[in-house]
Tab-separated table of C-alpha atoms in Angstrom:
chain	number	residue	atom	x	y	z
A	1	UNK	CA	-12.517	-1.329	10.901
A	2	UNK	CA	-12.701	1.895	8.938
A	3	UNK	CA	-11.737	1.129	5.701
A	4	UNK	CA	-13.064	2.615	2.411
A	5	UNK	CA	-12.648	2.559	-1.546
A	6	UNK	CA	-9.636	4.776	-1.991
A	7	UNK	CA	-7.691	2.378	0.791
A	8	UNK	CA	-8.344	-0.616	-1.605
A	9	UNK	CA	-7.596	1.311	-4.468
A	10	UNK	CA	-4.153	2.442	-2.941
A	11	UNK	CA	-3.336	-1.016	-2.008
A	12	UNK	CA	-4.050	-2.337	-5.531
A	13	UNK	CA	-2.081	0.355	-7.042
A	14	UNK	CA	0.819	0.335	-4.624
A	15	UNK	CA	1.046	-3.532	-3.585
A	16	UNK	CA	-0.701	-5.768	-5.975
A	17	UNK	CA	0.348	-4.009	-9.260
A	18	UNK	CA	3.898	-3.232	-8.001
A	19	UNK	CA	6.735	-5.582	-8.918
A	20	UNK	CA	8.449	-6.875	-5.937
A	21	UNK	CA	12.077	-7.492	-5.483
A	22	UNK	CA	11.494	-11.285	-4.187
A	23	UNK	CA	10.441	-12.622	-7.548
A	24	UNK	CA	10.514	-9.545	-10.060
A	25	UNK	CA	6.881	-9.657	-10.822
A	26	UNK	CA	3.887	-8.133	-9.344
A	27	UNK	CA	1.307	-9.690	-7.085
A	28	UNK	CA	-1.067	-9.151	-10.183
A	29	UNK	CA	0.359	-8.668	-13.245
A	30	UNK	CA	-2.922	-7.437	-14.731
A	31	UNK	CA	-3.723	-5.188	-11.708
A	32	UNK	CA	-2.044	-1.964	-13.431
A	33	UNK	CA	-4.103	-2.387	-16.615
A	34	UNK	CA	-7.563	-2.902	-14.756
A	35	UNK	CA	-6.849	0.116	-12.985
A	36	UNK	CA	-5.987	2.197	-15.724
A	37	UNK	CA	-9.095	0.996	-17.864
A	38	UNK	CA	-11.378	1.437	-14.627
A	39	UNK	CA	-12.387	-2.323	-14.760
A	40	UNK	CA	-12.484	-2.727	-10.965
A	41	UNK	CA	-15.733	-1.931	-8.974
A	42	UNK	CA	-15.286	-1.731	-5.269
A	43	UNK	CA	-18.067	-1.644	-2.705
A	44	UNK	CA	-18.913	-2.139	0.728
A	45	UNK	CA	-20.304	-5.714	1.788
A	46	UNK	CA	-24.009	-5.352	2.527
A	47	UNK	CA	-25.368	-7.385	5.253
A	48	UNK	CA	-26.777	-9.808	2.788
A	49	UNK	CA	-23.504	-10.483	1.128
A	50	UNK	CA	-24.716	-13.621	-0.870
A	51	UNK	CA	-27.512	-11.993	-2.535
A	52	UNK	CA	-24.894	-9.113	-3.481
A	53	UNK	CA	-22.688	-11.506	-4.865
A	54	UNK	CA	-25.374	-12.946	-6.828
A	55	UNK	CA	-26.101	-9.497	-8.147
A	56	UNK	CA	-22.764	-8.736	-9.116
A	57	UNK	CA	-22.254	-11.757	-11.145
A	58	UNK	CA	-25.608	-10.761	-13.044
A	59	UNK	CA	-24.030	-7.562	-13.961
A	60	UNK	CA	-20.447	-8.598	-14.374
A	61	UNK	CA	-20.040	-9.065	-18.065
A	62	UNK	CA	-22.682	-6.376	-18.747
A	63	UNK	CA	-20.625	-3.922	-17.262
A	64	UNK	CA	-17.346	-5.260	-18.853
A	65	UNK	CA	-15.630	-5.631	-15.300
A	66	UNK	CA	-12.187	-7.590	-14.562
A	67	UNK	CA	-12.847	-7.837	-10.843
A	68	UNK	CA	-15.332	-6.889	-8.027
A	69	UNK	CA	-13.919	-6.323	-4.549
A	70	UNK	CA	-16.301	-6.154	-1.733
A	71	UNK	CA	-15.130	-5.143	1.526
A	72	UNK	CA	-16.255	-5.771	5.047
A	73	UNK	CA	-16.315	-2.855	7.670
A	74	UNK	CA	-17.807	-5.303	10.082
A	75	UNK	CA	-16.309	-8.406	11.750
A	76	UNK	CA	-16.437	-11.817	10.121
A	77	UNK	CA	-14.499	-14.677	10.636
A	78	UNK	CA	-12.325	-16.404	8.233
A	79	UNK	CA	-14.327	-19.476	8.317
A	80	UNK	CA	-17.435	-17.395	7.707
A	81	UNK	CA	-16.009	-15.563	4.536
A	82	UNK	CA	-14.634	-18.863	3.123
A	83	UNK	CA	-18.133	-20.595	3.609
A	84	UNK	CA	-19.736	-17.643	1.900
A	85	UNK	CA	-17.261	-17.804	-0.808
A	86	UNK	CA	-17.778	-21.662	-1.213
A	87	UNK	CA	-21.640	-21.156	-1.411
A	88	UNK	CA	-21.420	-18.196	-3.820
A	89	UNK	CA	-19.187	-20.025	-6.337
A	90	UNK	CA	-21.529	-23.045	-6.030
A	91	UNK	CA	-24.642	-20.919	-7.018
A	92	UNK	CA	-22.224	-18.991	-9.589
A	93	UNK	CA	-20.178	-21.689	-11.130
A	94	UNK	CA	-18.764	-19.248	-14.040
A	95	UNK	CA	-17.270	-17.051	-11.638
A	96	UNK	CA	-14.066	-17.078	-9.159
A	97	UNK	CA	-15.317	-15.957	-5.657
A	98	UNK	CA	-12.163	-15.826	-3.693
A	99	UNK	CA	-11.511	-13.885	-0.344
A	100	UNK	CA	-8.682	-12.160	1.658
A	101	UNK	CA	-8.951	-11.963	5.446
A	102	UNK	CA	-6.819	-9.954	7.898
A	103	UNK	CA	-6.309	-13.513	9.994
A	104	UNK	CA	-4.325	-14.761	7.101
A	105	UNK	CA	-1.134	-12.537	6.264
A	106	UNK	CA	-0.917	-14.060	3.087
A	107	UNK	CA	3.042	-14.056	2.894
A	108	UNK	CA	5.136	-15.786	0.139
A	109	UNK	CA	8.434	-15.142	-0.407
A	110	UNK	CA	8.575	-12.300	2.293
A	111	UNK	CA	5.749	-10.450	0.471
A	112	UNK	CA	2.108	-10.278	2.015
A	113	UNK	CA	-0.549	-10.725	-0.877
A	114	UNK	CA	-3.241	-9.814	1.844
A	115	UNK	CA	-5.021	-6.365	2.205
A	116	UNK	CA	-4.711	-6.750	6.087
A	117	UNK	CA	-6.846	-4.005	7.174
A	118	UNK	CA	-10.366	-5.690	6.367
A	119	UNK	CA	-11.932	-8.924	4.877
A	120	UNK	CA	-12.301	-8.684	1.130
A	121	UNK	CA	-14.061	-10.887	-1.213
A	122	UNK	CA	-13.005	-10.776	-4.950
A	123	UNK	CA	-15.282	-11.869	-7.899
A	124	UNK	CA	-13.777	-12.712	-11.192
A	125	UNK	CA	-14.960	-14.084	-14.543
A	126	UNK	CA	-13.717	-17.926	-13.826
A	127	UNK	CA	-12.954	-18.092	-17.865
A	128	UNK	CA	-11.169	-15.082	-17.805
A	129	UNK	CA	-9.212	-16.094	-14.519
A	130	UNK	CA	-8.335	-19.350	-16.314
A	131	UNK	CA	-6.937	-17.657	-19.248
A	132	UNK	CA	-4.949	-15.145	-17.367
A	133	UNK	CA	-3.490	-18.039	-15.363
A	134	UNK	CA	-2.183	-19.679	-18.648
A	135	UNK	CA	-0.759	-16.436	-19.651
A	136	UNK	CA	0.988	-16.037	-16.156
A	137	UNK	CA	2.181	-19.659	-16.543
A	138	UNK	CA	3.577	-19.084	-19.795
A	139	UNK	CA	5.412	-15.699	-18.568
A	140	UNK	CA	7.133	-17.757	-15.812
A	141	UNK	CA	5.154	-16.111	-13.071
A	142	UNK	CA	4.399	-19.228	-11.023
A	143	UNK	CA	7.939	-20.004	-11.236
A	144	UNK	CA	9.135	-16.852	-10.096
A	145	UNK	CA	6.887	-16.787	-7.012
A	146	UNK	CA	7.938	-20.430	-6.679
A	147	UNK	CA	4.519	-21.447	-6.962
A	148	UNK	CA	4.148	-25.014	-8.021
A	149	UNK	CA	0.270	-25.726	-8.172
A	150	UNK	CA	-1.558	-22.476	-9.557
A	151	UNK	CA	-4.746	-24.632	-10.074
A	152	UNK	CA	-5.064	-24.403	-6.137
A	153	UNK	CA	-6.358	-20.799	-6.634
A	154	UNK	CA	-9.339	-21.971	-9.064
């Protein structure tokens, strides 16, 4: 698994920020703006990723980030990744700590929402995420993708 920052930047720009025929919507309608405004921080996950997540959460609003993406260049199971995210969110309740794992293709309406090349952790300010969800609901995003319960995401 040999992945770097540029691979993830490319995926965000060419897949996550791109409008898809299946819905007429991007996977994340805010991704392009976050790229342009340089509000995405991408870093390799360290051995003690829980401590790294705590550190990122502590600096998140100081650095005015929209999302921090940590990627793993070593194997980690989806279960272990889910456990890490759950522990990290329990400790940092004002942040959404989510994951993407290659074992889960993340397909919806034929479009893969998953990076697929390496496990990822996404960290976002929970209040900002909830606000974005309300905007997306108002704009018909969830209806376009056929998602009935967006609260499942956080």
